[in-house]
């Protein structure tokens, strides 16, 4: 890949571009990051994970005092400008008696997911685990008196699913100002205050919040829940370099192997997080680790009236497009106020699981190949609102293929039925001398193939047509 497009890709995902790398914090970060090589393998093997947005906001389900509040469900406190005392009462009444950690973990497993990233504290400041640092947590503050993170941790171990944890380190609508005053001091003309509680601000300073809540809670979480696959920080827009570095380092000091996401801020992440529901336009250069967080409808936290569910075909498209560009896919579920994952989400995840059972080999542990995709069907996925406004109207054709690679194998992925019992893969032309065998995932035996009229033609004769309902994957063994 050309140097220019590498820089563009890195810049697009907020990855450090060369001029910034030299300072001392960066050097220290570099050493810590370099010690995590083995962990990158684990992360790449996993590829597909479940994100879970769940908190007191799930109980409100997108409605406040009879009014439907637009935008993301977990942002309801912000968009409805709920005073802190009133929101505290919402938290007090949160009693998700239907929550069962094993049901969630088993669903992730059935969907073919290898890891789960769960919320310990979102922007509303309410902790979803039993915290000694702040009594504003689900165990001490409610009648529920259980620690959902602890229960998930145990269930994940039981079912061999890796756990990662999300923590909103910078924004906390109950305490602090997310670094907004600090930003104004640095840049007096700065006026963007998106995400800051200005409707009922707390008197606690940002520094005080960071030192007395966020950092101690993170240390507590990392000690309480060892062996995390990743730590998911979020929304560090006003944080300075030192503060982001501190959050990276405190996680490293307790769990040196855990990968930290780029939303820790200021280019200190081990892996890149694309924008929400965004797929980068280019392939990851040098196979750098990255992840797209994505929703099943248009919200992360539960909204009772968001029924814009993504279809099975659309979900396969996201999985395949992301894998062919070398990324991981962290797909969200938003359980309701009782702790139940919506039936539509369960249905689609089970369908995905069936596809993954047969074809997951083309996703787990793979990297991008020298061609990412052939065929004319393209769609740019830019953000949650972009997807909400555009919808998904792609019709895949038999000429569309995505590619991944693992060791000596190249996987050729189609998302629709082939033409007349055969398929033609243009990108295999030129490497036909290296091809040792071609198989179809889910079937025993080798497929016949030949080069005819300058085309690599693979026979799919005598294969039951319903096998191709959602496409197929060819496994090409190279010499
Ligand atoms: C954004 C949102 C947040 C959501 C997250 C998921 O940062 O603020 O609500 O948790 O993205 O990627």
GROMACS .gro file of C-alpha atoms and ligand atoms in nm:
model
  491
    1UNK     CA    1   0.000   0.000   0.000
    2UNK     CA    2   0.120   0.349  -0.082
    3UNK     CA    3   0.269   0.550   0.207
    4UNK     CA    4   0.008   0.824   0.161
    5UNK     CA    5  -0.290   0.594   0.199
    6UNK     CA    6  -0.131   0.433   0.506
    7UNK     CA    7  -0.105   0.774   0.669
    8UNK     CA    8  -0.462   0.858   0.567
    9UNK     CA    9  -0.588   0.533   0.716
   10UNK     CA   10  -0.402   0.588   1.041
   11UNK     CA   11  -0.515   0.948   1.065
   12UNK     CA   12  -0.874   0.848   0.988
   13UNK     CA   13  -0.881   0.614   1.283
   14UNK     CA   14  -0.694   0.852   1.509
   15UNK     CA   15  -0.374   0.650   1.508
   16UNK     CA   16  -0.046   0.834   1.575
   17UNK     CA   17   0.108   0.992   1.271
   18UNK     CA   18   0.481   1.027   1.275
   19UNK     CA   19   0.539   1.381   1.404
   20UNK     CA   20   0.355   1.312   1.730
   21UNK     CA   21   0.535   0.994   1.820
   22UNK     CA   22   0.855   1.139   1.960
   23UNK     CA   23   0.770   1.270   2.304
   24UNK     CA   24   0.863   1.088   2.621
   25UNK     CA   25   0.517   0.964   2.711
   26UNK     CA   26   0.497   0.817   2.365
   27UNK     CA   27   0.829   0.641   2.412
   28UNK     CA   28   0.717   0.493   2.740
   29UNK     CA   29   0.388   0.390   2.584
   30UNK     CA   30   0.580   0.232   2.296
   31UNK     CA   31   0.763  -0.001   2.535
   32UNK     CA   32   0.445  -0.110   2.709
   33UNK     CA   33   0.267  -0.159   2.378
   34UNK     CA   34   0.556  -0.362   2.233
   35UNK     CA   35   0.526  -0.615   2.515
   36UNK     CA   36   0.177  -0.716   2.405
   37UNK     CA   37   0.257  -0.906   2.082
   38UNK     CA   38   0.110  -1.237   2.195
   39UNK     CA   39  -0.208  -1.064   2.299
   40UNK     CA   40  -0.260  -0.929   1.949
   41UNK     CA   41  -0.274  -1.289   1.824
   42UNK     CA   42  -0.542  -1.375   2.078
   43UNK     CA   43  -0.736  -1.066   1.978
   44UNK     CA   44  -0.711  -1.145   1.609
   45UNK     CA   45  -0.817  -1.505   1.663
   46UNK     CA   46  -1.131  -1.382   1.840
   47UNK     CA   47  -1.246  -1.143   1.563
   48UNK     CA   48  -1.614  -1.132   1.659
   49UNK     CA   49  -1.744  -1.007   1.995
   50UNK     CA   50  -2.056  -0.898   2.176
   51UNK     CA   51  -2.084  -0.544   2.311
   52UNK     CA   52  -2.344  -0.502   2.585
   53UNK     CA   53  -2.489  -0.160   2.666
   54UNK     CA   54  -2.690  -0.201   2.980
   55UNK     CA   55  -2.762   0.031   3.270
   56UNK     CA   56  -3.037   0.231   3.445
   57UNK     CA   57  -3.107   0.403   3.111
   58UNK     CA   58  -3.231   0.065   2.979
   59UNK     CA   59  -3.522   0.095   3.223
   60UNK     CA   60  -3.625   0.427   3.062
   61UNK     CA   61  -3.620   0.257   2.720
   62UNK     CA   62  -3.596   0.589   2.531
   63UNK     CA   63  -3.891   0.763   2.698
   64UNK     CA   64  -3.885   1.034   2.967
   65UNK     CA   65  -4.205   1.164   3.127
   66UNK     CA   66  -4.414   1.031   2.841
   67UNK     CA   67  -4.197   1.185   2.571
   68UNK     CA   68  -3.992   0.985   2.322
   69UNK     CA   69  -3.637   1.119   2.344
   70UNK     CA   70  -3.448   1.113   2.015
   71UNK     CA   71  -3.101   0.971   1.956
   72UNK     CA   72  -2.913   0.705   2.153
   73UNK     CA   73  -3.093   0.526   2.439
   74UNK     CA   74  -2.797   0.541   2.678
   75UNK     CA   75  -2.775   0.919   2.622
   76UNK     CA   76  -3.128   0.984   2.755
   77UNK     CA   77  -3.005   1.168   3.064
   78UNK     CA   78  -2.820   1.411   2.837
   79UNK     CA   79  -3.079   1.458   2.563
   80UNK     CA   80  -3.375   1.488   2.803
   81UNK     CA   81  -3.159   1.701   3.037
   82UNK     CA   82  -3.265   1.495   3.337
   83UNK     CA   83  -3.153   1.663   3.661
   84UNK     CA   84  -2.903   1.454   3.856
   85UNK     CA   85  -3.136   1.399   4.151
   86UNK     CA   86  -3.414   1.273   3.927
   87UNK     CA   87  -3.174   1.041   3.745
   88UNK     CA   88  -3.053   0.909   4.080
   89UNK     CA   89  -3.413   0.804   4.153
   90UNK     CA   90  -3.419   0.617   3.821
   91UNK     CA   91  -3.106   0.431   3.928
   92UNK     CA   92  -3.250   0.363   4.272
   93UNK     CA   93  -3.552   0.192   4.116
   94UNK     CA   94  -3.344  -0.018   3.875
   95UNK     CA   95  -3.422  -0.379   3.954
   96UNK     CA   96  -3.345  -0.607   3.658
   97UNK     CA   97  -3.485  -0.925   3.804
   98UNK     CA   98  -3.474  -1.106   3.468
   99UNK     CA   99  -3.096  -1.074   3.434
  100UNK     CA  100  -2.917  -1.404   3.387
  101UNK     CA  101  -2.550  -1.385   3.294
  102UNK     CA  102  -2.540  -1.739   3.156
  103UNK     CA  103  -2.823  -1.667   2.912
  104UNK     CA  104  -2.628  -1.373   2.768
  105UNK     CA  105  -2.300  -1.562   2.750
  106UNK     CA  106  -2.461  -1.867   2.592
  107UNK     CA  107  -2.622  -1.644   2.329
  108UNK     CA  108  -2.284  -1.488   2.246
  109UNK     CA  109  -2.140  -1.835   2.213
  110UNK     CA  110  -2.423  -1.952   1.991
  111UNK     CA  111  -2.372  -1.647   1.767
  112UNK     CA  112  -2.009  -1.750   1.717
  113UNK     CA  113  -1.873  -1.464   1.927
  114UNK     CA  114  -1.549  -1.520   2.111
  115UNK     CA  115  -1.557  -1.229   2.353
  116UNK     CA  116  -1.791  -0.993   2.535
  117UNK     CA  117  -1.734  -0.630   2.629
  118UNK     CA  118  -1.968  -0.523   2.911
  119UNK     CA  119  -2.041  -0.186   3.073
  120UNK     CA  120  -1.898  -0.115   3.415
  121UNK     CA  121  -1.997   0.254   3.401
  122UNK     CA  122  -2.139   0.455   3.114
  123UNK     CA  123  -2.158   0.836   3.084
  124UNK     CA  124  -2.443   0.850   3.340
  125UNK     CA  125  -2.193   0.769   3.616
  126UNK     CA  126  -2.386   0.473   3.760
  127UNK     CA  127  -2.160   0.173   3.823
  128UNK     CA  128  -2.290  -0.165   3.715
  129UNK     CA  129  -2.065  -0.361   3.953
  130UNK     CA  130  -2.020  -0.365   4.330
  131UNK     CA  131  -1.776  -0.079   4.382
  132UNK     CA  132  -1.601   0.010   4.707
  133UNK     CA  133  -1.501   0.346   4.560
  134UNK     CA  134  -1.850   0.483   4.493
  135UNK     CA  135  -2.170   0.366   4.657
  136UNK     CA  136  -2.358   0.489   4.350
  137UNK     CA  137  -2.353   0.137   4.213
  138UNK     CA  138  -2.605  -0.133   4.134
  139UNK     CA  139  -2.521  -0.339   4.442
  140UNK     CA  140  -2.528  -0.070   4.711
  141UNK     CA  141  -2.779   0.169   4.558
  142UNK     CA  142  -3.063  -0.060   4.451
  143UNK     CA  143  -3.280  -0.340   4.580
  144UNK     CA  144  -3.119  -0.571   4.323
  145UNK     CA  145  -2.814  -0.637   4.545
  146UNK     CA  146  -2.622  -0.834   4.283
  147UNK     CA  147  -2.304  -0.765   4.087
  148UNK     CA  148  -2.382  -0.830   3.717
  149UNK     CA  149  -2.019  -0.790   3.610
  150UNK     CA  150  -1.905  -1.048   3.862
  151UNK     CA  151  -2.178  -1.284   3.737
  152UNK     CA  152  -2.079  -1.226   3.375
  153UNK     CA  153  -1.715  -1.279   3.464
  154UNK     CA  154  -1.797  -1.620   3.613
  155UNK     CA  155  -2.025  -1.720   3.324
  156UNK     CA  156  -1.760  -1.620   3.068
  157UNK     CA  157  -1.502  -1.842   3.238
  158UNK     CA  158  -1.751  -2.128   3.241
  159UNK     CA  159  -1.827  -2.104   2.868
  160UNK     CA  160  -1.478  -2.012   2.757
  161UNK     CA  161  -1.562  -1.664   2.632
  162UNK     CA  162  -1.311  -1.384   2.693
  163UNK     CA  163  -1.435  -1.079   2.880
  164UNK     CA  164  -1.346  -0.715   2.817
  165UNK     CA  165  -1.481  -0.419   3.012
  166UNK     CA  166  -1.604  -0.075   2.909
  167UNK     CA  167  -1.553   0.225   3.138
  168UNK     CA  168  -1.646   0.587   3.051
  169UNK     CA  169  -1.332   0.741   3.203
  170UNK     CA  170  -1.369   1.101   3.094
  171UNK     CA  171  -1.740   1.171   3.083
  172UNK     CA  172  -1.950   1.127   3.396
  173UNK     CA  173  -2.271   1.332   3.402
  174UNK     CA  174  -2.295   1.293   3.780
  175UNK     CA  175  -1.945   1.418   3.859
  176UNK     CA  176  -1.690   1.647   3.696
  177UNK     CA  177  -1.724   1.829   3.366
  178UNK     CA  178  -1.548   1.587   3.131
  179UNK     CA  179  -1.247   1.821   3.106
  180UNK     CA  180  -1.444   2.102   2.945
  181UNK     CA  181  -1.310   2.379   3.179
  182UNK     CA  182  -0.959   2.245   3.129
  183UNK     CA  183  -1.005   2.261   2.752
  184UNK     CA  184  -1.136   2.618   2.777
  185UNK     CA  185  -0.827   2.713   2.972
  186UNK     CA  186  -0.599   2.572   2.707
  187UNK     CA  187  -0.801   2.716   2.418
  188UNK     CA  188  -1.021   3.007   2.539
  189UNK     CA  189  -1.213   3.020   2.211
  190UNK     CA  190  -1.311   2.653   2.239
  191UNK     CA  191  -1.689   2.629   2.232
  192UNK     CA  192  -1.776   2.267   2.150
  193UNK     CA  193  -1.930   2.118   2.464
  194UNK     CA  194  -2.100   1.812   2.317
  195UNK     CA  195  -2.135   1.548   2.587
  196UNK     CA  196  -2.084   1.785   2.884
  197UNK     CA  197  -2.345   1.819   3.159
  198UNK     CA  198  -2.431   2.191   3.142
  199UNK     CA  199  -2.799   2.151   3.243
  200UNK     CA  200  -2.727   2.045   3.602
  201UNK     CA  201  -2.350   2.057   3.644
  202UNK     CA  202  -2.180   1.901   3.941
  203UNK     CA  203  -1.954   2.119   4.156
  204UNK     CA  204  -1.685   1.849   4.158
  205UNK     CA  205  -1.379   1.949   3.957
  206UNK     CA  206  -1.257   1.730   3.673
  207UNK     CA  207  -0.929   1.666   3.854
  208UNK     CA  208  -1.117   1.562   4.165
  209UNK     CA  209  -1.339   1.328   3.963
  210UNK     CA  210  -1.042   1.169   3.788
  211UNK     CA  211  -0.840   1.118   4.105
  212UNK     CA  212  -1.120   1.014   4.339
  213UNK     CA  213  -1.360   0.823   4.118
  214UNK     CA  214  -1.237   0.729   3.771
  215UNK     CA  215  -0.883   0.616   3.849
  216UNK     CA  216  -0.964   0.431   4.174
  217UNK     CA  217  -1.261   0.261   4.006
  218UNK     CA  218  -1.049   0.151   3.711
  219UNK     CA  219  -0.784   0.010   3.947
  220UNK     CA  220  -1.059  -0.167   4.139
  221UNK     CA  221  -1.209  -0.313   3.821
  222UNK     CA  222  -0.873  -0.436   3.693
  223UNK     CA  223  -0.793  -0.605   4.024
  224UNK     CA  224  -1.138  -0.755   4.068
  225UNK     CA  225  -1.161  -0.893   3.714
  226UNK     CA  226  -0.823  -1.030   3.602
  227UNK     CA  227  -0.733  -1.155   3.256
  228UNK     CA  228  -0.945  -0.915   3.050
  229UNK     CA  229  -0.911  -0.937   2.674
  230UNK     CA  230  -0.950  -0.562   2.638
  231UNK     CA  231  -1.027  -0.242   2.824
  232UNK     CA  232  -1.271  -0.012   2.647
  233UNK     CA  233  -1.237   0.351   2.748
  234UNK     CA  234  -1.466   0.607   2.587
  235UNK     CA  235  -1.516   0.971   2.499
  236UNK     CA  236  -1.189   1.136   2.592
  237UNK     CA  237  -1.242   1.442   2.375
  238UNK     CA  238  -1.118   1.701   2.628
  239UNK     CA  239  -0.853   1.495   2.804
  240UNK     CA  240  -0.492   1.601   2.787
  241UNK     CA  241  -0.205   1.369   2.697
  242UNK     CA  242  -0.092   1.306   3.051
  243UNK     CA  243  -0.442   1.208   3.161
  244UNK     CA  244  -0.489   0.960   2.874
  245UNK     CA  245  -0.144   0.819   2.937
  246UNK     CA  246  -0.227   0.772   3.307
  247UNK     CA  247  -0.533   0.563   3.219
  248UNK     CA  248  -0.331   0.352   2.976
  249UNK     CA  249  -0.056   0.297   3.232
  250UNK     CA  250  -0.276   0.218   3.527
  251UNK     CA  251  -0.435  -0.062   3.324
  252UNK     CA  252  -0.093  -0.182   3.209
  253UNK     CA  253   0.045  -0.185   3.563
  254UNK     CA  254  -0.232  -0.419   3.682
  255UNK     CA  255  -0.299  -0.621   3.367
  256UNK     CA  256   0.006  -0.585   3.139
  257UNK     CA  257  -0.137  -0.816   2.873
  258UNK     CA  258  -0.474  -0.652   2.828
  259UNK     CA  259  -0.519  -0.450   2.510
  260UNK     CA  260  -0.641  -0.092   2.555
  261UNK     CA  261  -0.860   0.073   2.293
  262UNK     CA  262  -0.774   0.398   2.118
  263UNK     CA  263  -1.056   0.587   2.290
  264UNK     CA  264  -0.829   0.614   2.594
  265UNK     CA  265  -0.739   0.927   2.399
  266UNK     CA  266  -0.438   1.110   2.258
  267UNK     CA  267  -0.318   0.817   2.044
  268UNK     CA  268  -0.231   0.591   2.338
  269UNK     CA  269  -0.439   0.287   2.240
  270UNK     CA  270  -0.309  -0.059   2.154
  271UNK     CA  271  -0.579  -0.107   1.893
  272UNK     CA  272  -0.786   0.136   1.694
  273UNK     CA  273  -1.157   0.182   1.729
  274UNK     CA  274  -1.326   0.304   1.414
  275UNK     CA  275  -1.615   0.546   1.460
  276UNK     CA  276  -1.940   0.392   1.582
  277UNK     CA  277  -2.088   0.184   1.299
  278UNK     CA  278  -1.806   0.292   1.074
  279UNK     CA  279  -1.601   0.069   0.845
  280UNK     CA  280  -1.273   0.224   0.732
  281UNK     CA  281  -1.252   0.271   0.356
  282UNK     CA  282  -0.913   0.103   0.324
  283UNK     CA  283  -0.747  -0.217   0.441
  284UNK     CA  284  -0.554  -0.195   0.769
  285UNK     CA  285  -0.192  -0.122   0.676
  286UNK     CA  286   0.058  -0.375   0.814
  287UNK     CA  287  -0.243  -0.551   0.962
  288UNK     CA  288  -0.271  -0.316   1.260
  289UNK     CA  289  -0.541  -0.430   1.501
  290UNK     CA  290  -0.869  -0.241   1.486
  291UNK     CA  291  -1.232  -0.289   1.578
  292UNK     CA  292  -1.568  -0.156   1.460
  293UNK     CA  293  -1.831  -0.122   1.730
  294UNK     CA  294  -2.172  -0.174   1.570
  295UNK     CA  295  -2.540  -0.178   1.661
  296UNK     CA  296  -2.818  -0.417   1.561
  297UNK     CA  297  -3.066  -0.127   1.527
  298UNK     CA  298  -2.980   0.244   1.569
  299UNK     CA  299  -2.911   0.262   1.941
  300UNK     CA  300  -2.673   0.097   2.189
  301UNK     CA  301  -2.886   0.123   2.503
  302UNK     CA  302  -3.238  -0.026   2.482
  303UNK     CA  303  -3.518   0.181   2.322
  304UNK     CA  304  -3.856   0.010   2.318
  305UNK     CA  305  -3.957   0.174   1.988
  306UNK     CA  306  -3.642   0.135   1.777
  307UNK     CA  307  -3.741  -0.147   1.544
  308UNK     CA  308  -3.505  -0.070   1.259
  309UNK     CA  309  -3.332  -0.406   1.295
  310UNK     CA  310  -3.054  -0.496   1.056
  311UNK     CA  311  -3.131  -0.794   0.839
  312UNK     CA  312  -2.939  -1.121   0.827
  313UNK     CA  313  -2.785  -1.023   0.492
  314UNK     CA  314  -2.680  -0.686   0.625
  315UNK     CA  315  -2.515  -0.843   0.929
  316UNK     CA  316  -2.321  -1.085   0.710
  317UNK     CA  317  -2.208  -0.791   0.501
  318UNK     CA  318  -2.069  -0.612   0.811
  319UNK     CA  319  -1.891  -0.925   0.935
  320UNK     CA  320  -1.735  -1.002   0.598
  321UNK     CA  321  -1.647  -0.646   0.497
  322UNK     CA  322  -1.475  -0.589   0.833
  323UNK     CA  323  -1.288  -0.923   0.833
  324UNK     CA  324  -1.165  -0.867   0.476
  325UNK     CA  325  -1.014  -0.537   0.590
  326UNK     CA  326  -0.844  -0.706   0.886
  327UNK     CA  327  -1.071  -0.578   1.164
  328UNK     CA  328  -1.263  -0.717   1.461
  329UNK     CA  329  -1.638  -0.665   1.487
  330UNK     CA  330  -1.790  -0.580   1.826
  331UNK     CA  331  -2.163  -0.615   1.777
  332UNK     CA  332  -2.394  -0.465   2.036
  333UNK     CA  333  -2.700  -0.591   2.218
  334UNK     CA  334  -2.907  -0.361   2.441
  335UNK     CA  335  -3.092  -0.567   2.705
  336UNK     CA  336  -3.405  -0.404   2.849
  337UNK     CA  337  -3.467  -0.279   3.202
  338UNK     CA  338  -3.534  -0.631   3.325
  339UNK     CA  339  -3.214  -0.763   3.172
  340UNK     CA  340  -3.373  -0.936   2.875
  341UNK     CA  341  -3.207  -0.916   2.532
  342UNK     CA  342  -3.476  -0.817   2.276
  343UNK     CA  343  -3.621  -1.114   2.086
  344UNK     CA  344  -3.525  -0.963   1.747
  345UNK     CA  345  -3.161  -0.945   1.856
  346UNK     CA  346  -3.168  -1.304   1.977
  347UNK     CA  347  -3.316  -1.421   1.647
  348UNK     CA  348  -3.060  -1.251   1.426
  349UNK     CA  349  -2.769  -1.357   1.648
  350UNK     CA  350  -2.878  -1.719   1.627
  351UNK     CA  351  -2.896  -1.694   1.248
  352UNK     CA  352  -2.550  -1.542   1.235
  353UNK     CA  353  -2.433  -1.828   1.455
  354UNK     CA  354  -2.546  -2.083   1.197
  355UNK     CA  355  -2.347  -1.906   0.926
  356UNK     CA  356  -2.043  -1.877   1.152
  357UNK     CA  357  -2.055  -2.246   1.238
  358UNK     CA  358  -1.996  -2.336   0.875
  359UNK     CA  359  -1.802  -2.033   0.755
  360UNK     CA  360  -1.643  -1.883   1.068
  361UNK     CA  361  -1.312  -2.038   0.963
  362UNK     CA  362  -1.293  -1.760   0.701
  363UNK     CA  363  -1.318  -1.499   0.978
  364UNK     CA  364  -1.145  -1.615   1.301
  365UNK     CA  365  -0.771  -1.564   1.305
  366UNK     CA  366  -0.761  -1.432   0.949
  367UNK     CA  367  -0.590  -1.128   0.804
  368UNK     CA  368  -0.658  -0.927   0.494
  369UNK     CA  369  -0.535  -1.078   0.167
  370UNK     CA  370  -0.369  -0.879  -0.114
  371UNK     CA  371  -0.713  -0.822  -0.267
  372UNK     CA  372  -0.986  -0.719  -0.028
  373UNK     CA  373  -1.287  -0.741  -0.258
  374UNK     CA  374  -1.386  -0.792  -0.620
  375UNK     CA  375  -1.716  -0.697  -0.784
  376UNK     CA  376  -1.898  -0.370  -0.818
  377UNK     CA  377  -2.119  -0.372  -0.508
  378UNK     CA  378  -1.986  -0.118  -0.262
  379UNK     CA  379  -2.131   0.064   0.033
  380UNK     CA  380  -1.964   0.314   0.259
  381UNK     CA  381  -2.053   0.274   0.627
  382UNK     CA  382  -1.975   0.602   0.797
  383UNK     CA  383  -2.164   0.622   1.126
  384UNK     CA  384  -2.476   0.526   1.322
  385UNK     CA  385  -2.680   0.815   1.181
  386UNK     CA  386  -2.549   0.755   0.830
  387UNK     CA  387  -2.675   0.396   0.841
  388UNK     CA  388  -3.005   0.508   1.000
  389UNK     CA  389  -3.068   0.763   0.725
  390UNK     CA  390  -2.951   0.552   0.429
  391UNK     CA  391  -3.079   0.212   0.536
  392UNK     CA  392  -2.930  -0.092   0.366
  393UNK     CA  393  -3.033  -0.153   0.007
  394UNK     CA  394  -2.747  -0.356  -0.128
  395UNK     CA  395  -2.817  -0.645  -0.362
  396UNK     CA  396  -2.518  -0.875  -0.375
  397UNK     CA  397  -2.433  -1.022  -0.714
  398UNK     CA  398  -2.258  -1.351  -0.802
  399UNK     CA  399  -1.963  -1.135  -0.908
  400UNK     CA  400  -1.907  -0.997  -0.556
  401UNK     CA  401  -1.635  -1.164  -0.347
  402UNK     CA  402  -1.453  -1.076  -0.028
  403UNK     CA  403  -1.118  -1.229   0.063
  404UNK     CA  404  -0.938  -1.321   0.383
  405UNK     CA  405  -0.623  -1.517   0.447
  406UNK     CA  406  -0.482  -1.753   0.712
  407UNK     CA  407  -0.149  -1.933   0.667
  408UNK     CA  408  -0.154  -2.105   0.328
  409UNK     CA  409  -0.525  -2.058   0.281
  410UNK     CA  410  -0.715  -1.789   0.101
  411UNK     CA  411  -1.089  -1.768   0.171
  412UNK     CA  412  -1.320  -1.644  -0.104
  413UNK     CA  413  -1.653  -1.530   0.038
  414UNK     CA  414  -1.975  -1.481  -0.159
  415UNK     CA  415  -2.297  -1.355  -0.002
  416UNK     CA  416  -2.538  -1.478  -0.266
  417UNK     CA  417  -2.619  -1.776  -0.489
  418UNK     CA  418  -2.370  -1.851  -0.768
  419UNK     CA  419  -2.458  -1.848  -1.140
  420UNK     CA  420  -2.540  -2.182  -1.301
  421UNK     CA  421  -2.350  -2.424  -1.082
  422UNK     CA  422  -2.018  -2.254  -1.122
  423UNK     CA  423  -1.834  -1.948  -1.011
  424UNK     CA  424  -1.562  -1.731  -1.160
  425UNK     CA  425  -1.317  -1.560  -0.928
  426UNK     CA  426  -1.109  -1.303  -1.115
  427UNK     CA  427  -0.861  -1.237  -0.837
  428UNK     CA  428  -0.740  -1.598  -0.844
  429UNK     CA  429  -0.612  -1.548  -1.197
  430UNK     CA  430  -0.240  -1.494  -1.179
  431UNK     CA  431  -0.198  -1.721  -0.878
  432UNK     CA  432  -0.343  -2.035  -1.039
  433UNK     CA  433   0.004  -2.197  -1.035
  434UNK     CA  434   0.003  -2.179  -0.656
  435UNK     CA  435  -0.341  -2.333  -0.609
  436UNK     CA  436  -0.320  -2.679  -0.453
  437UNK     CA  437  -0.689  -2.742  -0.392
  438UNK     CA  438  -1.025  -2.567  -0.361
  439UNK     CA  439  -1.293  -2.677  -0.117
  440UNK     CA  440  -1.631  -2.546  -0.016
  441UNK     CA  441  -1.671  -2.483   0.358
  442UNK     CA  442  -1.934  -2.715   0.496
  443UNK     CA  443  -1.875  -2.989   0.236
  444UNK     CA  444  -1.621  -3.269   0.215
  445UNK     CA  445  -1.409  -3.319  -0.091
  446UNK     CA  446  -1.235  -3.100  -0.343
  447UNK     CA  447  -1.404  -2.893  -0.612
  448UNK     CA  448  -1.307  -2.920  -0.976
  449UNK     CA  449  -1.158  -2.605  -1.120
  450UNK     CA  450  -0.982  -2.496  -1.437
  451UNK     CA  451  -0.850  -2.194  -1.620
  452UNK     CA  452  -1.055  -2.134  -1.932
  453UNK     CA  453  -1.055  -1.831  -2.157
  454UNK     CA  454  -0.840  -1.646  -1.908
  455UNK     CA  455  -1.076  -1.712  -1.616
  456UNK     CA  456  -1.050  -1.926  -1.304
  457UNK     CA  457  -1.366  -2.131  -1.319
  458UNK     CA  458  -1.477  -2.336  -1.019
  459UNK     CA  459  -1.743  -2.600  -1.059
  460UNK     CA  460  -2.026  -2.613  -0.804
  461UNK     CA  461  -2.218  -2.885  -0.982
  462UNK     CA  462  -2.424  -3.139  -0.790
  463UNK     CA  463  -2.423  -2.926  -0.476
  464UNK     CA  464  -2.765  -2.875  -0.323
  465UNK     CA  465  -2.885  -2.527  -0.413
  466UNK     CA  466  -3.017  -2.441  -0.067
  467UNK     CA  467  -2.661  -2.458   0.059
  468UNK     CA  468  -2.609  -2.128  -0.116
  469UNK     CA  469  -2.902  -1.935   0.030
  470UNK     CA  470  -2.670  -1.690   0.203
  471UNK     CA  471  -2.372  -1.738  -0.021
  472UNK     CA  472  -2.076  -1.969   0.028
  473UNK     CA  473  -1.708  -1.971   0.114
  474UNK     CA  474  -1.433  -2.128  -0.095
  475UNK     CA  475  -1.122  -2.240   0.086
  476UNK     CA  476  -0.827  -2.219  -0.150
  477UNK     CA  477  -0.513  -2.397  -0.043
  478UNK     CA  478  -0.196  -2.241  -0.181
  479UNK     CA  479   0.136  -2.420  -0.224
  480LIG     C1  480  -2.004   0.659   2.179
  480LIG     C2  481  -2.122   0.692   2.266
  480LIG     C3  482  -2.164   0.584   2.352
  480LIG     C4  483  -2.144   0.442   2.305
  480LIG     C5  484  -2.017   0.425   2.227
  480LIG     C6  485  -2.011   0.290   2.155
  480LIG     O1  486  -1.887   0.699   2.229
  480LIG     O2  487  -2.100   0.805   2.344
  480LIG     O3  488  -2.290   0.603   2.401
  480LIG     O4  489  -2.121   0.372   2.419
  480LIG     O5  490  -1.994   0.524   2.140
  480LIG     O6  491  -1.907   0.281   2.066
   0.00000   0.00000   0.00000
